[in-house]
CSV table of C-alpha atoms in Angstrom, one decimal:
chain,number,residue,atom,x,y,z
P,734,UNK,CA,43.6,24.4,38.9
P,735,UNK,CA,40.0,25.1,39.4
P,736,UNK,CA,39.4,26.6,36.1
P,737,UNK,CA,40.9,23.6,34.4
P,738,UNK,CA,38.2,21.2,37.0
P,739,UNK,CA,35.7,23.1,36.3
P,740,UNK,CA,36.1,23.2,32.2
P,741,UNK,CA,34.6,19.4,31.5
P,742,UNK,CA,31.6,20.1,33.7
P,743,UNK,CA,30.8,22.9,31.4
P,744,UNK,CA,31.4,21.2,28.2
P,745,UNK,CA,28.9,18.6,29.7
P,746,UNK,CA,26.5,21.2,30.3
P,747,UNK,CA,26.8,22.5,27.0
P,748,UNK,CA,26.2,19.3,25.1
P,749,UNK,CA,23.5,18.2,27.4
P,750,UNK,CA,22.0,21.7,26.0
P,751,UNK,CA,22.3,21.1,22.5
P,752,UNK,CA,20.6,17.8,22.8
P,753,UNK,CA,17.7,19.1,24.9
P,754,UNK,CA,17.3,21.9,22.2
P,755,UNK,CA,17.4,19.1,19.3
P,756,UNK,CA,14.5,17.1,21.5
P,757,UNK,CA,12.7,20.4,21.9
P,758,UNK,CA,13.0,21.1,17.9
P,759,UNK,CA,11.8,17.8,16.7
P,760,UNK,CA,8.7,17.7,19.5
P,761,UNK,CA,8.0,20.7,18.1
P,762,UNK,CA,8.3,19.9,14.8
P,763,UNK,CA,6.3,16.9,15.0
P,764,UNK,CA,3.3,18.9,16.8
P,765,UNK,CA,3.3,21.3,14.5
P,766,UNK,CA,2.8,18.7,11.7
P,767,UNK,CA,0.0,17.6,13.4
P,768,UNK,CA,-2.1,20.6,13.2
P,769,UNK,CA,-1.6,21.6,9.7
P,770,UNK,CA,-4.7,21.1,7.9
P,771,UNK,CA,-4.5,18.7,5.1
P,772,UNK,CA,-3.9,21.2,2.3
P,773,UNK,CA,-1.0,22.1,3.7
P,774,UNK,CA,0.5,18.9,4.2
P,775,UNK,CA,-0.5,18.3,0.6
P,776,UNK,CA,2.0,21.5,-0.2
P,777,UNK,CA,4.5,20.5,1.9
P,778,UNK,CA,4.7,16.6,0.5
P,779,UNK,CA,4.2,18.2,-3.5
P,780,UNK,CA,7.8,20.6,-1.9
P,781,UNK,CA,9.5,16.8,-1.1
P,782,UNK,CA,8.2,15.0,-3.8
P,783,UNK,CA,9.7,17.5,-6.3
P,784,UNK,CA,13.4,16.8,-5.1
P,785,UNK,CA,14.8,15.1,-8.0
P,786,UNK,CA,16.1,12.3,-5.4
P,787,UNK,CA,12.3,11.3,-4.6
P,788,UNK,CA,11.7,10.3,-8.4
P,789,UNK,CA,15.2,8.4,-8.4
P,790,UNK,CA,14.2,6.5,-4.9
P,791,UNK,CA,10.9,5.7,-6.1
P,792,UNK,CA,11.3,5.2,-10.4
P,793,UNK,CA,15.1,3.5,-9.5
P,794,UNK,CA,17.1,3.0,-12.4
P,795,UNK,CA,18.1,-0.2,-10.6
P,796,UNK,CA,16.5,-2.5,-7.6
P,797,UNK,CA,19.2,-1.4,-5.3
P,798,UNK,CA,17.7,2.2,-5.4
P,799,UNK,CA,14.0,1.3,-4.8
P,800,UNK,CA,14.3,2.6,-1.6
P,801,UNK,CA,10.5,4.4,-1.6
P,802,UNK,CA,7.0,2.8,-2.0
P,803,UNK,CA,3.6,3.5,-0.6
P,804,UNK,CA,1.6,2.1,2.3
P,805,UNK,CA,-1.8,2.3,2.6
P,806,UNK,CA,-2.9,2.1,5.8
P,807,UNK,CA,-5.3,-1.0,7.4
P,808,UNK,CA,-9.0,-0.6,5.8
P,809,UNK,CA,-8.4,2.2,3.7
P,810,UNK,CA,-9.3,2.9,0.0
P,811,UNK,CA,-9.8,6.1,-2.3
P,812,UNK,CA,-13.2,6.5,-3.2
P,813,UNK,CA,-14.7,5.3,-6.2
P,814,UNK,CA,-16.3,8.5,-7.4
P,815,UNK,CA,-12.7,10.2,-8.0
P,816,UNK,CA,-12.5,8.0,-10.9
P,817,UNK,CA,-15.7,9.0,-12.3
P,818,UNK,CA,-14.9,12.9,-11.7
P,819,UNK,CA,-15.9,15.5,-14.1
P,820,UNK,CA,-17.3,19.2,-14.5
P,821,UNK,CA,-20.7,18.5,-14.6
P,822,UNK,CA,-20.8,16.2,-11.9
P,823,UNK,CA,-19.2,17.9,-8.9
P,824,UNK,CA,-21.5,17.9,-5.6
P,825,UNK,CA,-23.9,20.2,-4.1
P,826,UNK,CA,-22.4,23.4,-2.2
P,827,UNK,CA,-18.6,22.9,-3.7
P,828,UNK,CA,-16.9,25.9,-4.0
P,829,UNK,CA,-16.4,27.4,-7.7
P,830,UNK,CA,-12.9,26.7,-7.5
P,831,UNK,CA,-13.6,22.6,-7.6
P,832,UNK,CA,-14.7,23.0,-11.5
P,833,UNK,CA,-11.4,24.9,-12.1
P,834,UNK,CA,-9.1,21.6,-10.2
P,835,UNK,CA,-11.5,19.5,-13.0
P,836,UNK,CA,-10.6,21.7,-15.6
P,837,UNK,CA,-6.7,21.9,-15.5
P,838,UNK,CA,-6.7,18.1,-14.4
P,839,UNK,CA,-8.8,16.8,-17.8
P,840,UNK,CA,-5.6,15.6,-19.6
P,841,UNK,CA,-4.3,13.3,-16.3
P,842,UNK,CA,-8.4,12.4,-15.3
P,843,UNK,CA,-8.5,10.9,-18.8
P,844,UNK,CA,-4.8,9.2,-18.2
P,845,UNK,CA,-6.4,7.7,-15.2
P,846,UNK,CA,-9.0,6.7,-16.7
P,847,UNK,CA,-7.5,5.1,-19.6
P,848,UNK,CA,-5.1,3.0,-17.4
P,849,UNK,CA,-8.3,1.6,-15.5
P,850,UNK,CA,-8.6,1.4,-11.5
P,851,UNK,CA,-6.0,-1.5,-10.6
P,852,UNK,CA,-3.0,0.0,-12.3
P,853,UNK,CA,-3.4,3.5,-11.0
P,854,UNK,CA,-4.0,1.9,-7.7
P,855,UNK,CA,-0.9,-0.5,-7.9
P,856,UNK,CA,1.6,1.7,-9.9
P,857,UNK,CA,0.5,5.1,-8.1
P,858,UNK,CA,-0.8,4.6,-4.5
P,859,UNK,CA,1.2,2.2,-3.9
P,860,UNK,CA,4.1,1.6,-6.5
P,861,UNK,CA,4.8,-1.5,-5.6
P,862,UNK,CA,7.2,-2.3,-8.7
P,863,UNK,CA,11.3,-2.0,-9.3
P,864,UNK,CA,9.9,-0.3,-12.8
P,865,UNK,CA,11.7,3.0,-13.3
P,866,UNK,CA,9.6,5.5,-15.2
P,867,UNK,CA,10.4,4.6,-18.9
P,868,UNK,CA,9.8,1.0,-17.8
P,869,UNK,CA,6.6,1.8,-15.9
P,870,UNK,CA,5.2,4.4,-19.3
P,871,UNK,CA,5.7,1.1,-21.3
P,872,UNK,CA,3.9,-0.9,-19.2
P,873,UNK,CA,1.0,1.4,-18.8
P,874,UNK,CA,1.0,2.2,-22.7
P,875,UNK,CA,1.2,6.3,-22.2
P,876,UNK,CA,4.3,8.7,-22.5
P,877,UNK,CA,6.5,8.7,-19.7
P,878,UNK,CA,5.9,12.6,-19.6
P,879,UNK,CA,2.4,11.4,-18.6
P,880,UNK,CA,3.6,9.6,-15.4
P,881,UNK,CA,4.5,12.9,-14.4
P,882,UNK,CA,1.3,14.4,-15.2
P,883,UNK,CA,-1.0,11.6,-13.8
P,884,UNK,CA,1.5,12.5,-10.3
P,885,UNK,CA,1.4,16.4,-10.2
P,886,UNK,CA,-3.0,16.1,-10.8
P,887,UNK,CA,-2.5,13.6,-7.7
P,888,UNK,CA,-1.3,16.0,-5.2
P,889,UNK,CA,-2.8,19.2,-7.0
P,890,UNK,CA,-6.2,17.5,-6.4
P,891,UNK,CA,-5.2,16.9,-2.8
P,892,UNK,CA,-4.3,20.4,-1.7
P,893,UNK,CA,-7.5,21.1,-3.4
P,894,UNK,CA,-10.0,18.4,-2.5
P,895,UNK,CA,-11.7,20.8,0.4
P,896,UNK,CA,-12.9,22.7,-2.3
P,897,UNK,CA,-15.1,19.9,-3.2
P,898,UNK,CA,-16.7,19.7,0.6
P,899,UNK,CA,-19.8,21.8,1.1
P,900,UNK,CA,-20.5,23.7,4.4
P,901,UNK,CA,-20.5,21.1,6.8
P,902,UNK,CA,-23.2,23.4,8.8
P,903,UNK,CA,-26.1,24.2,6.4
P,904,UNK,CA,-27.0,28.0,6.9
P,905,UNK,CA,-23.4,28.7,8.1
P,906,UNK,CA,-20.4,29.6,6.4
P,907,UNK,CA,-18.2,27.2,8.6
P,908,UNK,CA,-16.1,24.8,6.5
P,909,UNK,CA,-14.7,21.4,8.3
P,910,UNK,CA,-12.5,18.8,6.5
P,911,UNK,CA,-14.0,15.9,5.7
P,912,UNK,CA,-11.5,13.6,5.7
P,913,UNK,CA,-12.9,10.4,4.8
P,914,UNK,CA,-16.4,8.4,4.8
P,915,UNK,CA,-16.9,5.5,7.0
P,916,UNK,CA,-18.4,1.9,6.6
P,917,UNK,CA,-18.6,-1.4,8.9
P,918,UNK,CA,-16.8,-4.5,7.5
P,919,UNK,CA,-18.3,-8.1,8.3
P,920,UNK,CA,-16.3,-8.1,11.9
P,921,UNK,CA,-17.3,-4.4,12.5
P,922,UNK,CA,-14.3,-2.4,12.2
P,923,UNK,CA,-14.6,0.8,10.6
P,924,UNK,CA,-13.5,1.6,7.0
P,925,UNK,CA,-11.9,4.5,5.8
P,926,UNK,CA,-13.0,5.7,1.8
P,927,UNK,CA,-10.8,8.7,1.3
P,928,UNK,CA,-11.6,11.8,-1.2
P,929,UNK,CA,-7.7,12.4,-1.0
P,930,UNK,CA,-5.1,10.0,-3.0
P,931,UNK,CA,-2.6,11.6,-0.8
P,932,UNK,CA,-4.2,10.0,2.7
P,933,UNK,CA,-5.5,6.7,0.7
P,934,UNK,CA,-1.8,5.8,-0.4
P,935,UNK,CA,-0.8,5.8,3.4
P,936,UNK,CA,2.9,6.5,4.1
P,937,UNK,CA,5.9,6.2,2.9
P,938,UNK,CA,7.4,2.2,2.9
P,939,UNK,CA,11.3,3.1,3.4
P,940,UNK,CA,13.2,0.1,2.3
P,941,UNK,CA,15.8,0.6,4.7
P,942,UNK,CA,18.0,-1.9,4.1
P,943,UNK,CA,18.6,-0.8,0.8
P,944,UNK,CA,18.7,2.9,2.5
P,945,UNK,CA,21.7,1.6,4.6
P,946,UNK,CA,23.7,0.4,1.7
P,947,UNK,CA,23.3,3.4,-0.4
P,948,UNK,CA,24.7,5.2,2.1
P,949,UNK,CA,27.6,2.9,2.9
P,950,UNK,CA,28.3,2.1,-0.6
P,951,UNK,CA,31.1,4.4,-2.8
P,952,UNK,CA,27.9,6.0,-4.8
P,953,UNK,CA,27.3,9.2,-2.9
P,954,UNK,CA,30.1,12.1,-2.1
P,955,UNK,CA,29.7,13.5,1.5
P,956,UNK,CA,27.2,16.1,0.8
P,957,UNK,CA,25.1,13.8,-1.3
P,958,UNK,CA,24.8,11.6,1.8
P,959,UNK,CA,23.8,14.3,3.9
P,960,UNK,CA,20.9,15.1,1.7
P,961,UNK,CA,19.5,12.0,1.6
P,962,UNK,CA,19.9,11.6,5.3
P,963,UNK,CA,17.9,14.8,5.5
P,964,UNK,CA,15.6,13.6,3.0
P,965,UNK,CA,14.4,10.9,4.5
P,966,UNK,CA,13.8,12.6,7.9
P,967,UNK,CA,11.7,14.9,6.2
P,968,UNK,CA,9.9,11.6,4.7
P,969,UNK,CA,9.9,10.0,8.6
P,970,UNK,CA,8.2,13.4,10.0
P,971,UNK,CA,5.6,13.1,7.2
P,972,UNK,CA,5.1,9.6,8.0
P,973,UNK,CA,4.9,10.3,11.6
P,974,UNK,CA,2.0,12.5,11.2
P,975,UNK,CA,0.3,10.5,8.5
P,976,UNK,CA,0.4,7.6,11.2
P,977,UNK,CA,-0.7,9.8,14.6
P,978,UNK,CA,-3.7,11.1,12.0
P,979,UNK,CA,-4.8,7.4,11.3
P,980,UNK,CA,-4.5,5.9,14.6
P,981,UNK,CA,-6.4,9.1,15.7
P,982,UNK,CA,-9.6,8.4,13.4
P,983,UNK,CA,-9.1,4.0,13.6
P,984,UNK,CA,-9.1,4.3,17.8
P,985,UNK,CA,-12.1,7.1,17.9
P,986,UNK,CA,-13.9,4.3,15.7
P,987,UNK,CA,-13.0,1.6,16.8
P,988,UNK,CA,-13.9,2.7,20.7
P,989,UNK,CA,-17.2,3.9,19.1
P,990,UNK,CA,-18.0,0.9,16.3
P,991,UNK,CA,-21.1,0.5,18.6
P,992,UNK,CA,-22.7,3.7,17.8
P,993,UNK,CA,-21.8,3.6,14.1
P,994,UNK,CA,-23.1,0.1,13.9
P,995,UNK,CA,-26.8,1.2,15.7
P,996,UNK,CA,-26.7,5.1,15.4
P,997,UNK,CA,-28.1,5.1,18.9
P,998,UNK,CA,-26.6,8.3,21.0
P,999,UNK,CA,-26.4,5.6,24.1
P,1000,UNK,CA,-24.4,3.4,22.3
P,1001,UNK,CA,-21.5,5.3,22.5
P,1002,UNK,CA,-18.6,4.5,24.4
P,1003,UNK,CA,-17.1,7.0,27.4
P,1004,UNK,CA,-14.1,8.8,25.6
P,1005,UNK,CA,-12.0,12.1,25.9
P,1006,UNK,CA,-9.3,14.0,24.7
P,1007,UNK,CA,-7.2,13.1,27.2
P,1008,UNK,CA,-7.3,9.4,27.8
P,1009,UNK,CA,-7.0,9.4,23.8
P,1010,UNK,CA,-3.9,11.3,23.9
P,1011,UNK,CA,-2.6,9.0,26.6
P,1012,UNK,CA,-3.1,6.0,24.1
P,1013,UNK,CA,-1.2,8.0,21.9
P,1014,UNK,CA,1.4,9.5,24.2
P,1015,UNK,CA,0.9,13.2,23.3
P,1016,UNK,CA,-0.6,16.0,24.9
P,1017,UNK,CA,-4.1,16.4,25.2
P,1018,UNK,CA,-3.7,19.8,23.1
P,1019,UNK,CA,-2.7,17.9,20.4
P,1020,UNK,CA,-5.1,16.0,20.0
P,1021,UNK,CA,-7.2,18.7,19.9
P,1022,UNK,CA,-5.9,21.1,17.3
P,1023,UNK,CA,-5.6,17.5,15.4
P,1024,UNK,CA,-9.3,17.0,15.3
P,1025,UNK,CA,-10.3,20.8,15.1
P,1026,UNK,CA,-12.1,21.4,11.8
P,1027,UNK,CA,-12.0,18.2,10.9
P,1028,UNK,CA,-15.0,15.5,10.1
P,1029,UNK,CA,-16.1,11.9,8.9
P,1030,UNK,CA,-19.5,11.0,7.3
P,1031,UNK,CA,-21.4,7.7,9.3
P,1032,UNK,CA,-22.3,4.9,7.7
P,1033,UNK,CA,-25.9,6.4,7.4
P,1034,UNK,CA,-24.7,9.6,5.3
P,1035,UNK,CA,-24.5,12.4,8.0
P,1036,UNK,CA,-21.5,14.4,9.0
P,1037,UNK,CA,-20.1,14.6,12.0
P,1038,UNK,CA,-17.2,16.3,13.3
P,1039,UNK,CA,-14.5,14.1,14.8
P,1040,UNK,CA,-15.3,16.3,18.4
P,1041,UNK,CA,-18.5,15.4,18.6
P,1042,UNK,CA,-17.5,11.5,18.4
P,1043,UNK,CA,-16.2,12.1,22.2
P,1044,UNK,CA,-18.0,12.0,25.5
P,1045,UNK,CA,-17.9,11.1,28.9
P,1046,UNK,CA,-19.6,8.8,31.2
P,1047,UNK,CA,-21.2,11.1,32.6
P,1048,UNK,CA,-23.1,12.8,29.5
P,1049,UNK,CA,-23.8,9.2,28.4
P,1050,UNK,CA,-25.6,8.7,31.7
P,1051,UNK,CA,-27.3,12.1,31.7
P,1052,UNK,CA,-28.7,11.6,27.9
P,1053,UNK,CA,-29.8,7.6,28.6
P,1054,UNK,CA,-31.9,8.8,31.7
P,1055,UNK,CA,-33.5,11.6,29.4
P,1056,UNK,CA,-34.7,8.7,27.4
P,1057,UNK,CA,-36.1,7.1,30.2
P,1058,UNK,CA,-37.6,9.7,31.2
P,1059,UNK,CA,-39.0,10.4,28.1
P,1060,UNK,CA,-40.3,6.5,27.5
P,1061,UNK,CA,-41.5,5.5,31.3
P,1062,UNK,CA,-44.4,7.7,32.5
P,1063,UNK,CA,-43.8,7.0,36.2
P,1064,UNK,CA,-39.7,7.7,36.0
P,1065,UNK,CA,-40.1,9.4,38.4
P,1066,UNK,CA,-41.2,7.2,41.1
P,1067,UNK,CA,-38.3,4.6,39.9
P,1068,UNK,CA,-35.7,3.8,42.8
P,1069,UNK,CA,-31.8,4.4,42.2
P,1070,UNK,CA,-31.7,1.0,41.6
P,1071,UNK,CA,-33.9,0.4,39.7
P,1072,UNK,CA,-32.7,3.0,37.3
P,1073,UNK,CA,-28.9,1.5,38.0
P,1074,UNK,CA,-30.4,-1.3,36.5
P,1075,UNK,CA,-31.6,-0.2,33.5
P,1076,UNK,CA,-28.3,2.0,32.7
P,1077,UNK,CA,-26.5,-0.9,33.0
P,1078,UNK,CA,-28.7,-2.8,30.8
P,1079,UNK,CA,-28.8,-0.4,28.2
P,1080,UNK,CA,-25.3,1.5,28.0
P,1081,UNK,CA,-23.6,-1.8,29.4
P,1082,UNK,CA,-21.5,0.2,32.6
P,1083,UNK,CA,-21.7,-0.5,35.6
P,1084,UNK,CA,-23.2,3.3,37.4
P,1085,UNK,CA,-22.9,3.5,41.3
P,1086,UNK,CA,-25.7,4.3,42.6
P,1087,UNK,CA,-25.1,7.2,44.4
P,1088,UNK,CA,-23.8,8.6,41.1
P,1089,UNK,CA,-27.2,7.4,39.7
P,1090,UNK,CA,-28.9,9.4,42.2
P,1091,UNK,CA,-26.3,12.4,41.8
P,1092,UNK,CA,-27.5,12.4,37.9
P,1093,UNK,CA,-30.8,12.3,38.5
P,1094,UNK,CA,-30.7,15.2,40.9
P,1095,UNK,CA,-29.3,17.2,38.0
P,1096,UNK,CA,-32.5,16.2,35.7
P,1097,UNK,CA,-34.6,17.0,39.3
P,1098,UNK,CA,-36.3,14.1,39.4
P,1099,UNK,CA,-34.3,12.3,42.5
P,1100,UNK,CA,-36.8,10.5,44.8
P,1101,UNK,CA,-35.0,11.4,47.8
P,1102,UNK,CA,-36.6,13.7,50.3
């Protein structure tokens, strides 16, 4: 009698198990995305995209199988010197490897360049059409064998695009990521110019309405609707990094657009790890290993790594009353308020001003006895 009470609550246990340990898998999962560098997500999406049902979701041989398109995310663009690549032109410190990607990529370079900017753009970081490849070749004016070609030298270039990065630290043999270069629009949001087709075309647009009735409809056998459920998650996970990555780079700029707009230190705006992974809703490591290695170039031309982009209010204060120091001969003789003053007229916070005084005592220049 008790064996037979007892049996549900294990069962309950059991399955309450299983789903913790699928939870724990996909957290993992998704964490682990985040910290692969970008050549390895470039292998990883060139291992999806290869699946024959990628080309038939995305080149459908009807409208109701356009399932797959491309989203470039807000203020992005791929920058305008990939179109005007070559071996002779490649930048200062690239490794020799770059002039090798050049090399085996002439054929689909000269594709690109022969279908002009606006169709690769339309048909290849985006494909926003219903053309399926035949249709699209004939529209472009190439061999459809070339669609393929102009694709593989897409994410071949990806995985490779670090090679075209010099040493982010002159003298040093440390190599950082540059993931994109930034500008200002006419509000003052940041804009992201991307080396990489693979980040400019965004994520993947799942048309999931259409998703739905493929997989209700009499098309598929069992196991082919299994594979394209798993399909897709492998497209969602992808997706789900590509976004975390973004929002990562749009918030730290956005939070600092002041800084990028002036290039003045004080102008930056109090932010850390963990109040960014709060936005975000992961854990603080996370966004570490994310930004690890990783850089953008300023408005101005210089690099910067993505770590250096955060700071505290307390370093802000610190480094604005160095400058004061520096630019007022009698600093020293200034009252905490009058110095609470001036922080909050130049970084625009509002500083206590006992932690004025605290601050000061740290540069030794307190005018308490």
């Amino acid at each position: 009698m008790d064996a037979r009470q007892r049996q549900p609550r294990l069962s309950a246990l059991q399955k309450v198990s299983v789903q913790q340990r699928a939870t724990l898998l996909a957290r993992l999962q998704t964490v682990q995305l985040l910290q692969m560098s970008e050549r390895e997500i470039a292998e990883l999406v060139k291992q999806v995209e290869a699946d024959p049902l990628f080309q038939k979701l995305l080149y459908a041989p009807t409208s109701s199988w356009k399932v797959l398109r491309f989203q470039p995310h807000p203020r992005t663009r791929l920058t305008g010197s990939f179109y005007e690549m070559n071996e002779e032109t490649l930048p200062a410190g690239a490794r020799p490897e770059a002039g090798a990607v050049l090399a085996e990529g002439r054929e689909a370079l000269a594709l690109i360049r022969k279908i002009g900017q606006e169709n690769f753009e339309r048909y290849f970081l985006r494909a926003d059409t219903d053309l399926d490849r035949s249709a699209l070749a004939q529209t472009l004016g190439v061999n459809e064998s070339d669609i393929q070609k102009i694709r593989d030298f897409m994410l071949s270039y990806s995985i490779q695009a670090e090679f075209f990065d010099p040493p982010a630290r002159p003298g040093t043999a440390q190599r950082v990521v540059r993931l994109a270069r930034l500008t200002l629009n006419a509000e003052g949001e940041p804009e992201f110019e991307f080396r990489s087709p693979l980040l400019a075309r965004g994520r993947y647009d799942i048309q999931y309405e259409r998703l739905q009735a493929i997989l209700k409809g009499p098309q598929l056998v069992p196991q082919e609707r299994r594979h394209l459920r798993a399909f897709v998650r492998r497209l969602e996970l992808i997706n789900w990094r590509q976004n975390t990555l973004y929002r990562i780079l749009d918030y730290i700029c956005h939070a600092q657009r002041r800084f990028l707009a002036t290039r003045e230190a004080v102008h930056k705006t109090p932010l850390t790890q963990r109040s960014l992974a709060r936005h975000l809703a992961v854990a603080p490591s996370t966004i570490n290993r994310a930004i690890h290695g990783r850089s953008l170039v300023m408005p101005w031309g210089e690099e910067v790594l993505l770590e250096d982009l955060f700071c505290t209010r307390k370093s802000l204060c610190v480094d604005a009353l160095e400058i004061l120091e520096e630019e007022d001969k009698d600093f020293a003789q200034r009252t905490d308020e009058e110095l609470q003053a001036r922080l909050k007229e130049r970084l625009g916070l509002p500083i206590p001003r006992r932690t004025v005084n605290s601050y000061r005592r740290l540069l030794g220049k307190s005018t308490d006895a």
